[in-house]
Amino acid sequence: MSSRQDEPVPQEPHKEAGSPACPAQWVGAAGTAQDPQSRSRHVTEVVSTGPVRHPRTLPATCLGPARLPQPVGAPGGSQLCSLPDPRCPQVQRVLQPLSLSLQQLSRVQHHMLAAMEAGLRLRKGAHTVPMLPTYVRSTPDGTGESWPPAPSRQLRWRTAPIGSGPLRAGGRAVPAAAAPDSPVLLSLQSKLQSWSKGYSCSGVVGRDVGQLLQAAIQRQSHDINVMVVVNDTVATMMGCRLGTKPCEVGLIVGAGTNSCFMEEARYVESLDDNEGRMCVNTEWGTFGDTGAMADILTTYDEHVDAGSLNKGKHRFEKLIGSLYLGEIARLLLVQLAQDKALHAGGTTPQLRTQGMVTALEGGLAAAQCLLQKLGLQPSDPDCFTVQQVCLAVVTRAACLCATSLAAMLTHMRKNRELPQLDVCVGVDGDTFQARRFRQTLLEMTKKLAPECTATLVSAVDDSRAQGVAVVAAVALRLEAQRREVDQLLQPLRLAPRARQQVQALLQCEMERGLRQETHAQASTRMLPTYVRATPDGSERGDFLALDLGGTNFRVLLVKLRSREAGGICMVSEIYSIPPEVAQGPGSQLFDHIVECIVDFQTKQGLWGRTLPLGFTFSFPCQQKSLDQGILLNWTKGFTASGCEGKDVVELLREAVRRKNQFDLDVVAIVNDTVGTMMSCGYDDPNCEVGLIVGTGTNACYMEELRNVEAVPGAEGRMCINMEWGAFGDNGCLDEFFTHFDAQVDRVSLNPGKQRFEKLISGMYLGEIVRMVLVELVEKELLFQGRPCPALQTPGIFPTKFLSTIESDGLALRQASAVLQNLGLAASVEDALLVRKVCQVVSLRAGQLCGAALAAVAEKIRDNRGLAQLAVTVGVDGTLYKLHPHFSQHVQQTVKELAPRCTVTFLQSEDGSGKGAALVAAVACRIAQSRAAPATGQ
Ligand code: G6P
Ligand code: BGC
């Protein structure tokens, strides 16, 4: 070679701060210095300087404006990932196969994305990457145990060599990071799928590494429990963070390559539950093992693979991991020597020896070192060629790594349904430390996934150890938290035995309520309704109906026609009952009702007609006849004065008289349960039970008249309004009440009353949940114990939140949104916990309701002496209808507790106003038939 002036002069490679004389970086001659300001924007390194750690911004480019290495000699920029110098055509020719176009890279990205998504499925096809669930469900939350390690939990470790050369020995235990002593052994599965990176110890593949390690520890009589076994990507992800922001991706680019990320659990088909997130170890090093990269592999890659311990496996890793890059570079140098583009064409035994190139270092001095090591003359041109080779190999590796990172980020963005993804990526590995690699990785990732911003957080010496400790600490914390939460929720869980007890207790209270001598002590009043039959379809005429006591107050016009003439036709109007009216003087409440009737009649052009009226009045009333109902006590937030103990039909009539404008013909007063049963009974003659689970709860059913001691006669049946909301008011359910229920009862408008209703109905479930949440916060199990003044407000957590939070699909997001609206910043864990509380509370409510209904069904079966009963329950109420799982809980429990009853549930679509009109119609028919003989008709 001629003088220096004739040869391409290698640029001085960029040296990173503090880099040694032979810098561990791969930046070749074409590496360009970066503007330090633009480079300091995103990449952050968390430096380890002792127990207290502060993030330090590293001078390197992240995903700012893309600055791709400009291809030289490839106009149009189609070849992106190698930089052969045009002035050295032989070098350029040899390195050419390593150049990949953006199109090719996008294709790899696309294949990788497909392989990842396929890997998450249960039935894995060809071209998948393993995507292994790690059972790490959360990233550090910044609390004491996890980060930074408290002074008492500082990490101490010793590095021990694992021997030199590939590990092929038989089953010796490799020391691994272990968490501090703890009584808890978490059963995290950690079966080794396959060895890689030169390991091939026998008897380990397919076995649980944690158990092997534990056994080895025991053999040496140490007192250490293996709590978790984590992949290095997971340890890196957990050990790196940016300020308070945890990393949600872990990336290793060292001897091998791999990644992990926090995946939405619902996309991991192999998981039983689909709540929250779980870290998935992609094992992307295996990508291409089934041929997905055939079009980009070079003969050098094939050689490297052929000479490896795991031939045909981990093909992607073999293009990126430093264990293989040196070998690719060596093969390229051999080729260049053969082409006389290196060392004037001569080779040396060292150059021909596999494994002689282990590090791809970018500086001139490093090139010289390498050439000397290979027994070659370190001339300037050869040094420059070595730099070119290193650059080409490293750049390709970085570009390929970027395709996978971009695929993973895109996948995360899609699954989280975000327009933009912003995540921190914890990165470790010697290859990543090379500036050229990092810079190319960042710029290419940005190019391939422009809608994702990844902040790379570089691991420091002890990051992985910290990560393992964090996983162990998080696992410990979660385990401890789970136990505490379970303990707290335990009283709200009903064992099968408890459900049977509730059923039996209600059966007993029903009997006591029906019998004269025990009636006064019974908590279920078992009120006769004077409704003796369900509709038979012969009911006709126009009726007015009032429907008071649920969420809405309605006035209705119900036209009962024959089915041929169109059946039942209804018009209704909803009116509000403001709380000050519901809780003011009784006269004001009834005046308001009359105002609403007047308004309705005016709108419907009913002036001058006095239609018979059925009054659905959803409160406990003692009836002596169909058109008389003495209000026993208000429930559900009504407290209007001067009404209890009075006949509400009379109160209504008095209000009509006060108005002095029209007449009202009230022929029947019915409870909403009765209205619902009648309404459903019109369509299904088997409907002999009415159930309401809405603001309040209650049931009615057809009882044998002979059992109703308060009403004379023994023939036929009568509908009984059970008023089961009061079940337990006499203390018979005390063992089932929790201190949460006691709190809800205490602050209610009717303490000590409607105790069963307060465990079940819509007016109270949200309050129970609120009480539990308050306690969870107090115990620092929720919202990290941050004070939540909003939760102190009664009624702030209405029952409809339970329906939202427990709905399937995007439930967790719903939970977070609900909490957000309350001003409560919830983590995924918080949202999961709130959801769990809601589930426990609504499950208990559903089971209690089911147990009570089972008692009713069994009573009917027993009454009729049947071996098997088939009965339909007409149901209404917002909780039953709107909660996503409540009805299943009820039905499931009825099946369990009343196996000899086939219970069909029929939801009422028309409200109980229709039922009240039907009752009124029957009353009119009976009245007419009684009047007929007298008038001679
Ligand atoms: C019905 C009735 C109401 C009843 C309600 C219960 O359909 O027409 O009178 O009280 O259901 O539901 P809610 O959820 O409104 O309390
Ligand atoms: C009332 C019942 C009513 C139920 C459902 C309870 O509070 O006492 O009469 O049927 O709520 O609305």
PDB file of N, CA and C in Angstrom, residues 258-319:
ATOM      1  N   ASN A 258     -32.438 -10.475  23.371  1.00  0.00           N
ATOM      2  CA  ASN A 258     -33.793 -10.866  23.762  1.00  0.00           C
ATOM      3  C   ASN A 258     -34.497  -9.633  24.305  1.00  0.00           C
ATOM      4  N   SER A 259     -35.793  -9.771  24.526  1.00  0.00           N
ATOM      5  CA  SER A 259     -36.545  -8.639  25.065  1.00  0.00           C
ATOM      6  C   SER A 259     -37.727  -9.148  25.857  1.00  0.00           C
ATOM      7  N   CYS A 260     -38.271  -8.255  26.662  1.00  0.00           N
ATOM      8  CA  CYS A 260     -39.530  -8.550  27.349  1.00  0.00           C
ATOM      9  C   CYS A 260     -40.317  -7.255  27.399  1.00  0.00           C
ATOM     10  N   PHE A 261     -41.592  -7.357  27.623  1.00  0.00           N
ATOM     11  CA  PHE A 261     -42.419  -6.147  27.722  1.00  0.00           C
ATOM     12  C   PHE A 261     -43.677  -6.437  28.510  1.00  0.00           C
ATOM     13  N   MET A 262     -44.286  -5.372  29.002  1.00  0.00           N
ATOM     14  CA  MET A 262     -45.524  -5.530  29.773  1.00  0.00           C
ATOM     15  C   MET A 262     -46.689  -5.630  28.787  1.00  0.00           C
ATOM     16  N   GLU A 263     -47.232  -6.827  28.702  1.00  0.00           N
ATOM     17  CA  GLU A 263     -48.310  -7.098  27.750  1.00  0.00           C
ATOM     18  C   GLU A 263     -49.651  -7.081  28.480  1.00  0.00           C
ATOM     19  N   GLU A 264     -50.692  -6.690  27.755  1.00  0.00           N
ATOM     20  CA  GLU A 264     -52.036  -6.792  28.327  1.00  0.00           C
ATOM     21  C   GLU A 264     -52.325  -8.284  28.503  1.00  0.00           C
ATOM     22  N   ALA A 265     -52.654  -8.697  29.724  1.00  0.00           N
ATOM     23  CA  ALA A 265     -52.806 -10.137  29.990  1.00  0.00           C
ATOM     24  C   ALA A 265     -53.858 -10.783  29.091  1.00  0.00           C
ATOM     25  N   ARG A 266     -54.838  -9.988  28.673  1.00  0.00           N
ATOM     26  CA  ARG A 266     -55.911 -10.628  27.896  1.00  0.00           C
ATOM     27  C   ARG A 266     -55.441 -11.108  26.524  1.00  0.00           C
ATOM     28  N   TYR A 267     -54.277 -10.630  26.094  1.00  0.00           N
ATOM     29  CA  TYR A 267     -53.774 -11.088  24.800  1.00  0.00           C
ATOM     30  C   TYR A 267     -52.868 -12.310  24.925  1.00  0.00           C
ATOM     31  N   VAL A 268     -52.593 -12.734  26.168  1.00  0.00           N
ATOM     32  CA  VAL A 268     -51.742 -13.910  26.354  1.00  0.00           C
ATOM     33  C   VAL A 268     -52.677 -15.107  26.544  1.00  0.00           C
ATOM     34  N   GLU A 269     -52.899 -15.829  25.474  1.00  0.00           N
ATOM     35  CA  GLU A 269     -53.955 -16.851  25.512  1.00  0.00           C
ATOM     36  C   GLU A 269     -53.686 -17.950  26.535  1.00  0.00           C
ATOM     37  N   SER A 270     -52.425 -18.176  26.861  1.00  0.00           N
ATOM     38  CA  SER A 270     -52.139 -19.290  27.771  1.00  0.00           C
ATOM     39  C   SER A 270     -52.480 -18.948  29.223  1.00  0.00           C
ATOM     40  N   LEU A 271     -52.807 -17.691  29.485  1.00  0.00           N
ATOM     41  CA  LEU A 271     -53.127 -17.328  30.864  1.00  0.00           C
ATOM     42  C   LEU A 271     -54.586 -17.618  31.178  1.00  0.00           C
ATOM     43  N   ASP A 272     -54.830 -18.039  32.411  1.00  0.00           N
ATOM     44  CA  ASP A 272     -56.205 -18.329  32.805  1.00  0.00           C
ATOM     45  C   ASP A 272     -57.006 -17.058  33.014  1.00  0.00           C
ATOM     46  N   ASP A 273     -56.346 -16.073  33.582  1.00  0.00           N
ATOM     47  CA  ASP A 273     -57.078 -14.827  33.831  1.00  0.00           C
ATOM     48  C   ASP A 273     -56.614 -13.781  32.828  1.00  0.00           C
ATOM     49  N   ASN A 274     -57.427 -12.790  32.626  1.00  0.00           N
ATOM     50  CA  ASN A 274     -57.020 -11.780  31.642  1.00  0.00           C
ATOM     51  C   ASN A 274     -57.020 -10.389  32.243  1.00  0.00           C
ATOM     52  N   GLU A 275     -56.657 -10.339  33.488  1.00  0.00           N
ATOM     53  CA  GLU A 275     -56.640  -9.059  34.191  1.00  0.00           C
ATOM     54  C   GLU A 275     -55.276  -8.406  34.091  1.00  0.00           C
ATOM     55  N   GLY A 276     -55.280  -7.123  33.925  1.00  0.00           N
ATOM     56  CA  GLY A 276     -54.040  -6.357  34.034  1.00  0.00           C
ATOM     57  C   GLY A 276     -53.011  -6.725  32.994  1.00  0.00           C
ATOM     58  N   ARG A 277     -51.763  -6.583  33.404  1.00  0.00           N
ATOM     59  CA  ARG A 277     -50.673  -6.840  32.472  1.00  0.00           C
ATOM     60  C   ARG A 277     -49.774  -7.939  33.002  1.00  0.00           C
ATOM     61  N   MET A 278     -49.041  -8.505  32.102  1.00  0.00           N
ATOM     62  CA  MET A 278     -48.011  -9.450  32.520  1.00  0.00           C
ATOM     63  C   MET A 278     -46.796  -9.263  31.625  1.00  0.00           C
ATOM     64  N   CYS A 279     -45.644  -9.393  32.248  1.00  0.00           N
ATOM     65  CA  CYS A 279     -44.426  -9.271  31.467  1.00  0.00           C
ATOM     66  C   CYS A 279     -44.259 -10.540  30.633  1.00  0.00           C
ATOM     67  N   VAL A 280     -44.033 -10.343  29.350  1.00  0.00           N
ATOM     68  CA  VAL A 280     -43.831 -11.478  28.440  1.00  0.00           C
ATOM     69  C   VAL A 280     -42.382 -11.459  27.958  1.00  0.00           C
ATOM     70  N   ASN A 281     -41.734 -12.597  28.105  1.00  0.00           N
ATOM     71  CA  ASN A 281     -40.362 -12.753  27.618  1.00  0.00           C
ATOM     72  C   ASN A 281     -40.473 -13.233  26.172  1.00  0.00           C
ATOM     73  N   THR A 282     -40.073 -12.377  25.227  1.00  0.00           N
ATOM     74  CA  THR A 282     -40.329 -12.718  23.818  1.00  0.00           C
ATOM     75  C   THR A 282     -39.455 -13.864  23.329  1.00  0.00           C
ATOM     76  N   GLU A 283     -38.228 -13.985  23.871  1.00  0.00           N
ATOM     77  CA  GLU A 283     -37.244 -14.933  23.315  1.00  0.00           C
ATOM     78  C   GLU A 283     -37.125 -14.727  21.814  1.00  0.00           C
ATOM     79  N   TRP A 284     -37.001 -13.474  21.425  1.00  0.00           N
ATOM     80  CA  TRP A 284     -36.996 -13.176  20.003  1.00  0.00           C
ATOM     81  C   TRP A 284     -35.728 -13.644  19.288  1.00  0.00           C
ATOM     82  N   GLY A 285     -34.746 -14.077  20.072  1.00  0.00           N
ATOM     83  CA  GLY A 285     -33.527 -14.619  19.456  1.00  0.00           C
ATOM     84  C   GLY A 285     -33.829 -15.789  18.536  1.00  0.00           C
ATOM     85  N   THR A 286     -34.981 -16.465  18.771  1.00  0.00           N
ATOM     86  CA  THR A 286     -35.316 -17.640  17.959  1.00  0.00           C
ATOM     87  C   THR A 286     -36.014 -17.262  16.661  1.00  0.00           C
ATOM     88  N   PHE A 287     -36.296 -15.971  16.520  1.00  0.00           N
ATOM     89  CA  PHE A 287     -36.986 -15.548  15.299  1.00  0.00           C
ATOM     90  C   PHE A 287     -36.156 -16.001  14.088  1.00  0.00           C
ATOM     91  N   GLY A 288     -36.803 -16.481  13.079  1.00  0.00           N
ATOM     92  CA  GLY A 288     -36.094 -16.898  11.865  1.00  0.00           C
ATOM     93  C   GLY A 288     -35.705 -18.356  11.874  1.00  0.00           C
ATOM     94  N   ASP A 289     -35.943 -19.050  12.985  1.00  0.00           N
ATOM     95  CA  ASP A 289     -35.564 -20.468  13.025  1.00  0.00           C
ATOM     96  C   ASP A 289     -36.363 -21.304  12.025  1.00  0.00           C
ATOM     97  N   THR A 290     -37.528 -20.767  11.616  1.00  0.00           N
ATOM     98  CA  THR A 290     -38.316 -21.533  10.645  1.00  0.00           C
ATOM     99  C   THR A 290     -38.247 -20.876   9.265  1.00  0.00           C
ATOM    100  N   GLY A 291     -37.223 -20.092   9.065  1.00  0.00           N
ATOM    101  CA  GLY A 291     -36.977 -19.595   7.710  1.00  0.00           C
ATOM    102  C   GLY A 291     -37.488 -18.207   7.403  1.00  0.00           C
ATOM    103  N   ALA A 292     -38.023 -17.490   8.415  1.00  0.00           N
ATOM    104  CA  ALA A 292     -38.625 -16.185   8.121  1.00  0.00           C
ATOM    105  C   ALA A 292     -37.609 -15.145   7.640  1.00  0.00           C
ATOM    106  N   MET A 293     -36.330 -15.424   7.808  1.00  0.00           N
ATOM    107  CA  MET A 293     -35.343 -14.401   7.401  1.00  0.00           C
ATOM    108  C   MET A 293     -34.468 -14.887   6.246  1.00  0.00           C
ATOM    109  N   ALA A 294     -34.930 -15.940   5.580  1.00  0.00           N
ATOM    110  CA  ALA A 294     -34.090 -16.565   4.546  1.00  0.00           C
ATOM    111  C   ALA A 294     -33.534 -15.546   3.563  1.00  0.00           C
ATOM    112  N   ASP A 295     -34.326 -14.520   3.250  1.00  0.00           N
ATOM    113  CA  ASP A 295     -33.890 -13.591   2.199  1.00  0.00           C
ATOM    114  C   ASP A 295     -32.792 -12.628   2.636  1.00  0.00           C
ATOM    115  N   ILE A 296     -32.524 -12.552   3.920  1.00  0.00           N
ATOM    116  CA  ILE A 296     -31.487 -11.587   4.318  1.00  0.00           C
ATOM    117  C   ILE A 296     -30.237 -12.270   4.882  1.00  0.00           C
ATOM    118  N   LEU A 297     -30.287 -13.556   5.040  1.00  0.00           N
ATOM    119  CA  LEU A 297     -29.119 -14.243   5.611  1.00  0.00           C
ATOM    120  C   LEU A 297     -28.010 -14.329   4.564  1.00  0.00           C
ATOM    121  N   THR A 298     -26.791 -14.126   5.025  1.00  0.00           N
ATOM    122  CA  THR A 298     -25.643 -14.175   4.107  1.00  0.00           C
ATOM    123  C   THR A 298     -24.922 -15.515   4.301  1.00  0.00           C
ATOM    124  N   THR A 299     -23.982 -15.775   3.432  1.00  0.00           N
ATOM    125  CA  THR A 299     -23.204 -17.017   3.574  1.00  0.00           C
ATOM    126  C   THR A 299     -22.422 -16.978   4.888  1.00  0.00           C
ATOM    127  N   TYR A 300     -22.051 -15.780   5.314  1.00  0.00           N
ATOM    128  CA  TYR A 300     -21.302 -15.669   6.585  1.00  0.00           C
ATOM    129  C   TYR A 300     -22.196 -16.109   7.751  1.00  0.00           C
ATOM    130  N   ASP A 301     -23.451 -15.676   7.666  1.00  0.00           N
ATOM    131  CA  ASP A 301     -24.381 -16.068   8.730  1.00  0.00           C
ATOM    132  C   ASP A 301     -24.553 -17.583   8.746  1.00  0.00           C
ATOM    133  N   GLU A 302     -24.639 -18.164   7.556  1.00  0.00           N
ATOM    134  CA  GLU A 302     -24.821 -19.622   7.492  1.00  0.00           C
ATOM    135  C   GLU A 302     -23.610 -20.333   8.088  1.00  0.00           C
ATOM    136  N   HIS A 303     -22.421 -19.782   7.815  1.00  0.00           N
ATOM    137  CA  HIS A 303     -21.212 -20.374   8.373  1.00  0.00           C
ATOM    138  C   HIS A 303     -21.206 -20.305   9.895  1.00  0.00           C
ATOM    139  N   VAL A 304     -21.565 -19.111  10.378  1.00  0.00           N
ATOM    140  CA  VAL A 304     -21.578 -18.913  11.830  1.00  0.00           C
ATOM    141  C   VAL A 304     -22.557 -19.903  12.469  1.00  0.00           C
ATOM    142  N   ASP A 305     -23.712 -20.035  11.854  1.00  0.00           N
ATOM    143  CA  ASP A 305     -24.715 -20.954  12.395  1.00  0.00           C
ATOM    144  C   ASP A 305     -24.192 -22.390  12.371  1.00  0.00           C
ATOM    145  N   ALA A 306     -23.587 -22.748  11.241  1.00  0.00           N
ATOM    146  CA  ALA A 306     -23.111 -24.124  11.097  1.00  0.00           C
ATOM    147  C   ALA A 306     -22.064 -24.446  12.166  1.00  0.00           C
ATOM    148  N   GLY A 307     -21.276 -23.448  12.536  1.00  0.00           N
ATOM    149  CA  GLY A 307     -20.223 -23.707  13.513  1.00  0.00           C
ATOM    150  C   GLY A 307     -20.663 -23.518  14.957  1.00  0.00           C
ATOM    151  N   SER A 308     -21.956 -23.220  15.154  1.00  0.00           N
ATOM    152  CA  SER A 308     -22.406 -22.938  16.523  1.00  0.00           C
ATOM    153  C   SER A 308     -22.849 -24.219  17.229  1.00  0.00           C
ATOM    154  N   LEU A 309     -23.036 -24.098  18.540  1.00  0.00           N
ATOM    155  CA  LEU A 309     -23.479 -25.258  19.331  1.00  0.00           C
ATOM    156  C   LEU A 309     -24.946 -25.603  19.093  1.00  0.00           C
ATOM    157  N   ASN A 310     -25.696 -24.615  18.669  1.00  0.00           N
ATOM    158  CA  ASN A 310     -27.141 -24.841  18.485  1.00  0.00           C
ATOM    159  C   ASN A 310     -27.514 -24.525  17.034  1.00  0.00           C
ATOM    160  N   LYS A 311     -26.997 -25.339  16.167  1.00  0.00           N
ATOM    161  CA  LYS A 311     -27.177 -25.132  14.724  1.00  0.00           C
ATOM    162  C   LYS A 311     -28.673 -25.045  14.358  1.00  0.00           C
ATOM    163  N   GLY A 312     -28.985 -24.045  13.535  1.00  0.00           N
ATOM    164  CA  GLY A 312     -30.373 -23.888  13.084  1.00  0.00           C
ATOM    165  C   GLY A 312     -31.273 -23.212  14.105  1.00  0.00           C
ATOM    166  N   LYS A 313     -30.726 -22.928  15.257  1.00  0.00           N
ATOM    167  CA  LYS A 313     -31.537 -22.317  16.329  1.00  0.00           C
ATOM    168  C   LYS A 313     -31.038 -20.899  16.598  1.00  0.00           C
ATOM    169  N   HIS A 314     -31.945 -20.084  17.157  1.00  0.00           N
ATOM    170  CA  HIS A 314     -31.586 -18.713  17.543  1.00  0.00           C
ATOM    171  C   HIS A 314     -30.947 -17.950  16.378  1.00  0.00           C
ATOM    172  N   ARG A 315     -31.574 -18.071  15.217  1.00  0.00           N
ATOM    173  CA  ARG A 315     -30.987 -17.454  14.029  1.00  0.00           C
ATOM    174  C   ARG A 315     -30.940 -15.929  14.140  1.00  0.00           C
ATOM    175  N   PHE A 316     -31.959 -15.334  14.741  1.00  0.00           N
ATOM    176  CA  PHE A 316     -31.974 -13.868  14.868  1.00  0.00           C
ATOM    177  C   PHE A 316     -30.857 -13.425  15.803  1.00  0.00           C
ATOM    178  N   GLU A 317     -30.732 -14.169  16.890  1.00  0.00           N
ATOM    179  CA  GLU A 317     -29.683 -13.832  17.861  1.00  0.00           C
ATOM    180  C   GLU A 317     -28.304 -13.867  17.201  1.00  0.00           C
ATOM    181  N   LYS A 318     -28.146 -14.777  16.252  1.00  0.00           N
ATOM    182  CA  LYS A 318     -26.839 -14.937  15.626  1.00  0.00           C
ATOM    183  C   LYS A 318     -26.508 -13.807  14.657  1.00  0.00           C
ATOM    184  N   LEU A 319     -27.457 -12.918  14.428  1.00  0.00           N
ATOM    185  CA  LEU A 319     -27.175 -11.733  13.605  1.00  0.00           C
ATOM    186  C   LEU A 319     -26.898 -10.520  14.479  1.00  0.00           C
TER     187      LEU A 319
END
